[in-house]
mmCIF file of C-alpha atoms in Angstrom:
data_model
loop_
_atom_site.group_PDB
_atom_site.id
_atom_site.type_symbol
_atom_site.label_atom_id
_atom_site.label_comp_id
_atom_site.label_asym_id
_atom_site.label_seq_id
_atom_site.Cartn_x
_atom_site.Cartn_y
_atom_site.Cartn_z
ATOM 1 C CA PHE A 1 138.708 97.739 53.891
ATOM 2 C CA ARG A 2 136.955 95.138 55.587
ATOM 3 C CA GLU A 3 135.466 94.122 52.738
ATOM 4 C CA CYS A 4 138.529 92.774 51.370
ATOM 5 C CA GLU A 5 139.254 90.465 54.600
ATOM 6 C CA SER A 6 137.370 87.296 53.295
ATOM 7 C CA VAL A 7 139.912 86.685 50.878
ATOM 8 C CA GLN A 8 143.257 86.330 53.322
ATOM 9 C CA ALA A 9 141.247 82.801 54.359
ATOM 10 C CA LEU A 10 141.863 81.909 50.909
ATOM 11 C CA PHE A 11 145.492 82.706 50.609
ATOM 12 C CA ALA A 12 145.694 80.913 53.781
ATOM 13 C CA ASN A 13 144.368 77.489 53.887
ATOM 14 C CA LEU A 14 144.425 77.650 48.668
ATOM 15 C CA GLU A 15 146.229 73.859 49.155
ATOM 16 C CA SER A 16 143.687 72.296 50.900
ATOM 17 C CA ASP A 17 141.335 69.153 49.881
ATOM 18 C CA GLY A 18 138.679 70.569 52.133
ATOM 19 C CA LEU A 19 138.654 74.497 51.383
ATOM 20 C CA GLU A 20 135.610 75.260 48.960
ATOM 21 C CA VAL A 21 137.220 77.355 46.953
ATOM 22 C CA ARG A 22 133.713 78.299 44.285
ATOM 23 C CA ASP A 23 132.057 79.388 47.198
ATOM 24 C CA LEU A 24 134.838 81.500 48.007
ATOM 25 C CA ILE A 25 135.174 83.626 44.624
ATOM 26 C CA ARG A 26 131.476 83.595 44.588
ATOM 27 C CA SER A 27 131.548 85.451 48.014
ATOM 28 C CA LEU A 28 134.491 87.820 46.473
ATOM 29 C CA GLY A 29 131.450 88.460 43.441
ATOM 30 C CA ARG A 30 128.948 88.858 46.074
ATOM 31 C CA LYS A 31 130.998 91.605 47.621
ATOM 32 C CA GLU A 32 132.150 92.976 43.751
ATOM 33 C CA THR A 33 127.534 93.750 43.335
ATOM 34 C CA GLU A 34 127.431 95.088 46.423
ATOM 35 C CA LEU A 35 130.930 97.547 46.236
ATOM 36 C CA ALA A 36 129.507 98.797 43.001
ATOM 37 C CA HIS A 37 126.088 99.513 44.502
ATOM 38 C CA LEU A 38 128.133 101.971 47.617
ATOM 39 C CA LEU A 39 129.406 104.098 44.466
ATOM 40 C CA ARG A 40 126.084 105.326 43.925
ATOM 41 C CA HIS A 41 125.780 106.221 47.857
ATOM 42 C CA ARG A 42 124.722 109.866 48.535
ATOM 43 C CA ASP A 43 127.918 109.958 51.242
ATOM 44 C CA ARG A 44 130.659 111.243 48.881
ATOM 45 C CA ALA A 45 133.134 109.151 51.417
ATOM 46 C CA VAL A 46 131.088 106.251 51.433
ATOM 47 C CA ARG A 47 131.670 105.971 47.607
ATOM 48 C CA ASN A 48 135.390 106.842 48.008
ATOM 49 C CA ASP A 49 136.019 103.628 50.004
ATOM 50 C CA ALA A 50 134.098 101.681 47.850
ATOM 51 C CA ALA A 51 135.645 102.983 45.214
ATOM 52 C CA LEU A 52 139.021 102.133 46.805
ATOM 53 C CA ALA A 53 137.705 98.959 48.170
ATOM 54 C CA LEU A 54 136.402 97.597 45.269
ATOM 55 C CA ALA A 55 139.436 97.741 43.195
ATOM 56 C CA LEU A 56 141.524 96.179 46.235
ATOM 57 C CA VAL A 57 138.721 93.135 45.708
ATOM 58 C CA ARG A 58 139.457 92.591 41.910
ATOM 59 C CA ILE A 59 143.087 92.552 42.535
ATOM 60 C CA ARG A 60 142.569 90.674 44.966
ATOM 61 C CA LYS A 61 141.013 88.234 42.217
ATOM 62 C CA GLN A 62 143.805 88.281 39.957
ATOM 63 C CA GLU A 63 145.628 87.196 43.107
ATOM 64 C CA ILE A 64 143.063 84.074 42.927
ATOM 65 C CA ILE A 65 143.675 82.851 39.462
ATOM 66 C CA ARG A 66 147.584 83.296 39.715
ATOM 67 C CA ASN A 67 147.262 80.951 42.770
ATOM 68 C CA LEU A 68 144.764 78.479 41.107
ATOM 69 C CA VAL A 69 146.720 78.493 38.002
ATOM 70 C CA GLU A 70 150.551 77.530 40.221
ATOM 71 C CA ILE A 71 148.112 74.681 41.800
ATOM 72 C CA LEU A 72 146.976 73.327 38.714
ATOM 73 C CA LYS A 73 150.816 73.004 37.929
ATOM 74 C CA GLY A 74 150.645 70.650 41.047
ATOM 75 C CA ASN A 75 150.933 67.062 41.638
ATOM 76 C CA LYS A 76 147.883 67.632 44.389
ATOM 77 C CA LYS A 77 144.846 66.058 42.769
ATOM 78 C CA GLY A 78 141.637 66.440 44.646
ATOM 79 C CA CYS A 79 143.245 70.440 44.805
ATOM 80 C CA ARG A 80 144.319 70.365 40.653
ATOM 81 C CA LEU A 81 141.002 68.896 39.967
ATOM 82 C CA THR A 82 138.860 72.128 42.095
ATOM 83 C CA ALA A 83 141.656 75.010 40.793
ATOM 84 C CA ALA A 84 140.423 73.184 37.220
ATOM 85 C CA TYR A 85 137.178 73.715 38.619
ATOM 86 C CA THR A 86 137.604 77.720 39.794
ATOM 87 C CA LEU A 87 139.564 78.681 36.716
ATOM 88 C CA GLY A 88 136.840 77.790 34.401
ATOM 89 C CA TYR A 89 133.943 79.530 37.192
ATOM 90 C CA LYS A 90 136.230 82.354 37.162
ATOM 91 C CA GLY A 91 137.026 83.151 33.037
ATOM 92 C CA GLY A 92 139.378 85.507 32.034
ATOM 93 C CA PRO A 93 142.715 85.068 29.608
ATOM 94 C CA LEU A 94 145.485 83.522 32.293
ATOM 95 C CA ALA A 95 142.387 81.326 33.404
ATOM 96 C CA GLU A 96 142.253 80.414 29.108
ATOM 97 C CA GLU A 97 145.482 79.948 29.022
ATOM 98 C CA ALA A 98 146.088 77.867 32.105
ATOM 99 C CA LEU A 99 142.792 74.638 31.118
ATOM 100 C CA ILE A 100 144.244 74.907 28.005
ATOM 101 C CA SER A 101 147.308 73.912 28.873
ATOM 102 C CA VAL A 102 145.921 70.896 30.712
ATOM 103 C CA LEU A 103 143.685 69.150 27.856
ATOM 104 C CA TYR A 104 146.104 66.272 27.550
ATOM 105 C CA ASP A 105 145.996 66.175 31.088
ATOM 106 C CA GLU A 106 147.271 62.614 32.248
ATOM 107 C CA ASP A 107 144.261 63.089 35.007
ATOM 108 C CA SER A 108 140.907 62.122 33.020
ATOM 109 C CA LEU A 109 138.860 63.837 34.975
ATOM 110 C CA VAL A 110 140.485 67.546 35.184
ATOM 111 C CA SER A 111 140.808 67.861 31.823
ATOM 112 C CA GLY A 112 136.962 67.067 31.448
ATOM 113 C CA VAL A 113 136.693 70.216 33.691
ATOM 114 C CA ALA A 114 138.908 71.511 31.349
ATOM 115 C CA ILE A 115 137.441 70.946 28.033
ATOM 116 C CA ASP A 116 133.908 71.553 29.108
ATOM 117 C CA ALA A 117 135.581 74.985 30.741
ATOM 118 C CA LEU A 118 136.508 76.294 27.314
ATOM 119 C CA GLY A 119 133.705 75.303 26.529
ATOM 120 C CA ASN A 120 131.386 77.544 27.951
ATOM 121 C CA MET A 121 133.951 80.473 27.854
ATOM 122 C CA GLY A 122 133.529 80.353 24.031
ATOM 123 C CA SER A 123 137.487 79.950 23.828
ATOM 124 C CA SER A 124 138.758 80.061 20.587
ATOM 125 C CA LYS A 125 142.113 79.801 21.554
ATOM 126 C CA ALA A 126 141.291 75.943 22.412
ATOM 127 C CA ILE A 127 139.019 74.924 18.758
ATOM 128 C CA GLU A 128 142.550 73.199 17.884
ATOM 129 C CA PRO A 129 142.851 71.440 20.907
ATOM 130 C CA LEU A 130 139.743 70.604 21.199
ATOM 131 C CA LEU A 131 139.251 69.484 17.073
ATOM 132 C CA ASP A 132 141.950 67.545 17.454
ATOM 133 C CA ILE A 133 141.180 65.180 20.725
ATOM 134 C CA SER A 134 137.240 65.074 18.859
ATOM 135 C CA LEU A 135 139.528 63.430 15.817
ATOM 136 C CA HIS A 136 141.755 61.283 18.024
ATOM 137 C CA SER A 137 141.481 60.253 20.876
ATOM 138 C CA LYS A 138 141.509 56.535 22.057
ATOM 139 C CA ASP A 139 139.578 57.351 24.707
ATOM 140 C CA PHE A 140 135.710 58.388 23.957
ATOM 141 C CA ILE A 141 134.526 60.300 27.371
ATOM 142 C CA PRO A 142 137.289 63.618 25.557
ATOM 143 C CA ARG A 143 135.411 63.315 22.963
ATOM 144 C CA LEU A 144 132.271 63.372 23.494
ATOM 145 C CA HIS A 145 133.405 66.280 25.750
ATOM 146 C CA ALA A 146 134.915 67.587 22.692
ATOM 147 C CA LEU A 147 132.023 67.892 20.618
ATOM 148 C CA LYS A 148 129.914 68.959 23.447
ATOM 149 C CA ALA A 149 132.399 71.667 23.796
ATOM 150 C CA LEU A 150 132.470 72.880 20.444
ATOM 151 C CA SER A 151 129.117 73.312 19.825
ATOM 152 C CA LYS A 152 129.617 76.572 22.514
ATOM 153 C CA ILE A 153 131.888 77.956 20.415
ATOM 154 C CA PRO A 154 131.849 79.657 16.890
ATOM 155 C CA TYR A 155 133.606 77.351 14.266
ATOM 156 C CA PRO A 156 132.866 77.439 9.985
ATOM 157 C CA ASN A 157 133.621 73.613 9.722
ATOM 158 C CA PHE A 158 132.210 72.155 13.081
ATOM 159 C CA THR A 159 129.067 70.717 10.606
ATOM 160 C CA ASP A 160 131.353 68.468 9.153
ATOM 161 C CA LEU A 161 133.121 66.995 11.759
ATOM 162 C CA LEU A 162 129.492 66.431 13.309
ATOM 163 C CA LEU A 163 128.943 64.599 10.412
ATOM 164 C CA TYR A 164 131.703 62.640 10.632
ATOM 165 C CA ARG A 165 131.643 61.456 13.847
ATOM 166 C CA ALA A 166 127.844 60.736 13.219
ATOM 167 C CA GLU A 167 128.405 58.607 11.164
ATOM 168 C CA SER A 168 132.168 57.086 11.552
ATOM 169 C CA ASP A 169 132.146 56.823 15.582
ATOM 170 C CA ASP A 170 132.295 53.869 17.167
ATOM 171 C CA CYS A 171 130.904 54.962 20.204
ATOM 172 C CA ILE A 172 127.161 54.496 19.687
ATOM 173 C CA SER A 173 127.386 57.118 22.203
ATOM 174 C CA VAL A 174 129.455 59.402 20.197
ATOM 175 C CA ARG A 175 127.282 59.219 17.274
ATOM 176 C CA ILE A 176 124.252 60.606 18.876
ATOM 177 C CA GLU A 177 125.808 63.207 20.627
ATOM 178 C CA ALA A 178 127.148 64.326 17.392
ATOM 179 C CA ILE A 179 123.391 63.902 15.439
ATOM 180 C CA GLU A 180 121.439 65.442 18.311
ATOM 181 C CA LEU A 181 123.521 68.312 17.548
ATOM 182 C CA LEU A 182 122.647 68.108 13.902
ATOM 183 C CA GLY A 183 119.486 68.377 15.146
ATOM 184 C CA LYS A 184 119.906 70.929 17.086
ATOM 185 C CA ARG A 185 122.147 72.574 13.332
ATOM 186 C CA LYS A 186 118.482 71.960 12.125
ATOM 187 C CA GLU A 187 121.365 69.946 9.499
ATOM 188 C CA ILE A 188 118.567 67.474 7.392
ATOM 189 C CA ALA A 189 120.958 65.190 7.099
ATOM 190 C CA ALA A 190 120.831 64.578 11.336
ATOM 191 C CA ILE A 191 116.722 62.830 10.484
ATOM 192 C CA GLU A 192 118.549 60.101 8.305
ATOM 193 C CA LEU A 193 121.084 59.638 10.464
ATOM 194 C CA LEU A 194 119.073 59.046 13.673
ATOM 195 C CA ILE A 195 117.247 56.287 11.609
ATOM 196 C CA ASN A 196 120.113 55.088 10.112
ATOM 197 C CA VAL A 197 121.232 54.033 14.647
ATOM 198 C CA ALA A 198 118.067 53.129 15.500
ATOM 199 C CA ARG A 199 118.547 50.374 12.223
ATOM 200 C CA TYR A 200 122.136 49.691 13.733
ATOM 201 C CA ARG A 201 120.380 49.637 17.761
ATOM 202 C CA TYR A 202 117.543 47.331 16.963
ATOM 203 C CA ASN A 203 119.424 44.939 13.870
ATOM 204 C CA PRO A 204 123.528 45.940 15.012
ATOM 205 C CA GLU A 205 124.027 42.638 12.193
ATOM 206 C CA ALA A 206 121.470 43.957 8.767
#
């Protein structure tokens, strides 16, 4: 049971602006690894204790996720950002749904973290809202992040989206990102588009 005591501090201070939630999550992960190793111990009593402690750690992790989701729904800016980052680090269905719910958040830092996290998760559920952001957001930063996120999620029409953004986006940074992603996909069109962008940058009136 001592292996699970460290999570108590998390529940007591979860909404503290200065709390390094991610470090505690990583600490729990290390304990889970250590406990799993003890499942092979030659002493049956040790194996039984390790199995029980491991179960408790995993239960606590789900409690942490639920607490983080509640904080994300709150109005404390710093806490919400930390919660979004940590949910992205932890992953899982509950975290995925919570992050999707803040993709259009008024706090651009929170939505940016959510976009990046969902891309890293490979979230197929996030494809539709990420497409919407990449196509319709008036701010180039969400468009840029959405393209990067979608590049990590299997999506059959992604090349068409990249071509559209590379040819028509009014932000040069988004256009270049789209071209680079096309290049990584070994699309021949990326070469011509890159030449056109270079011409525009050095002779915008041409």
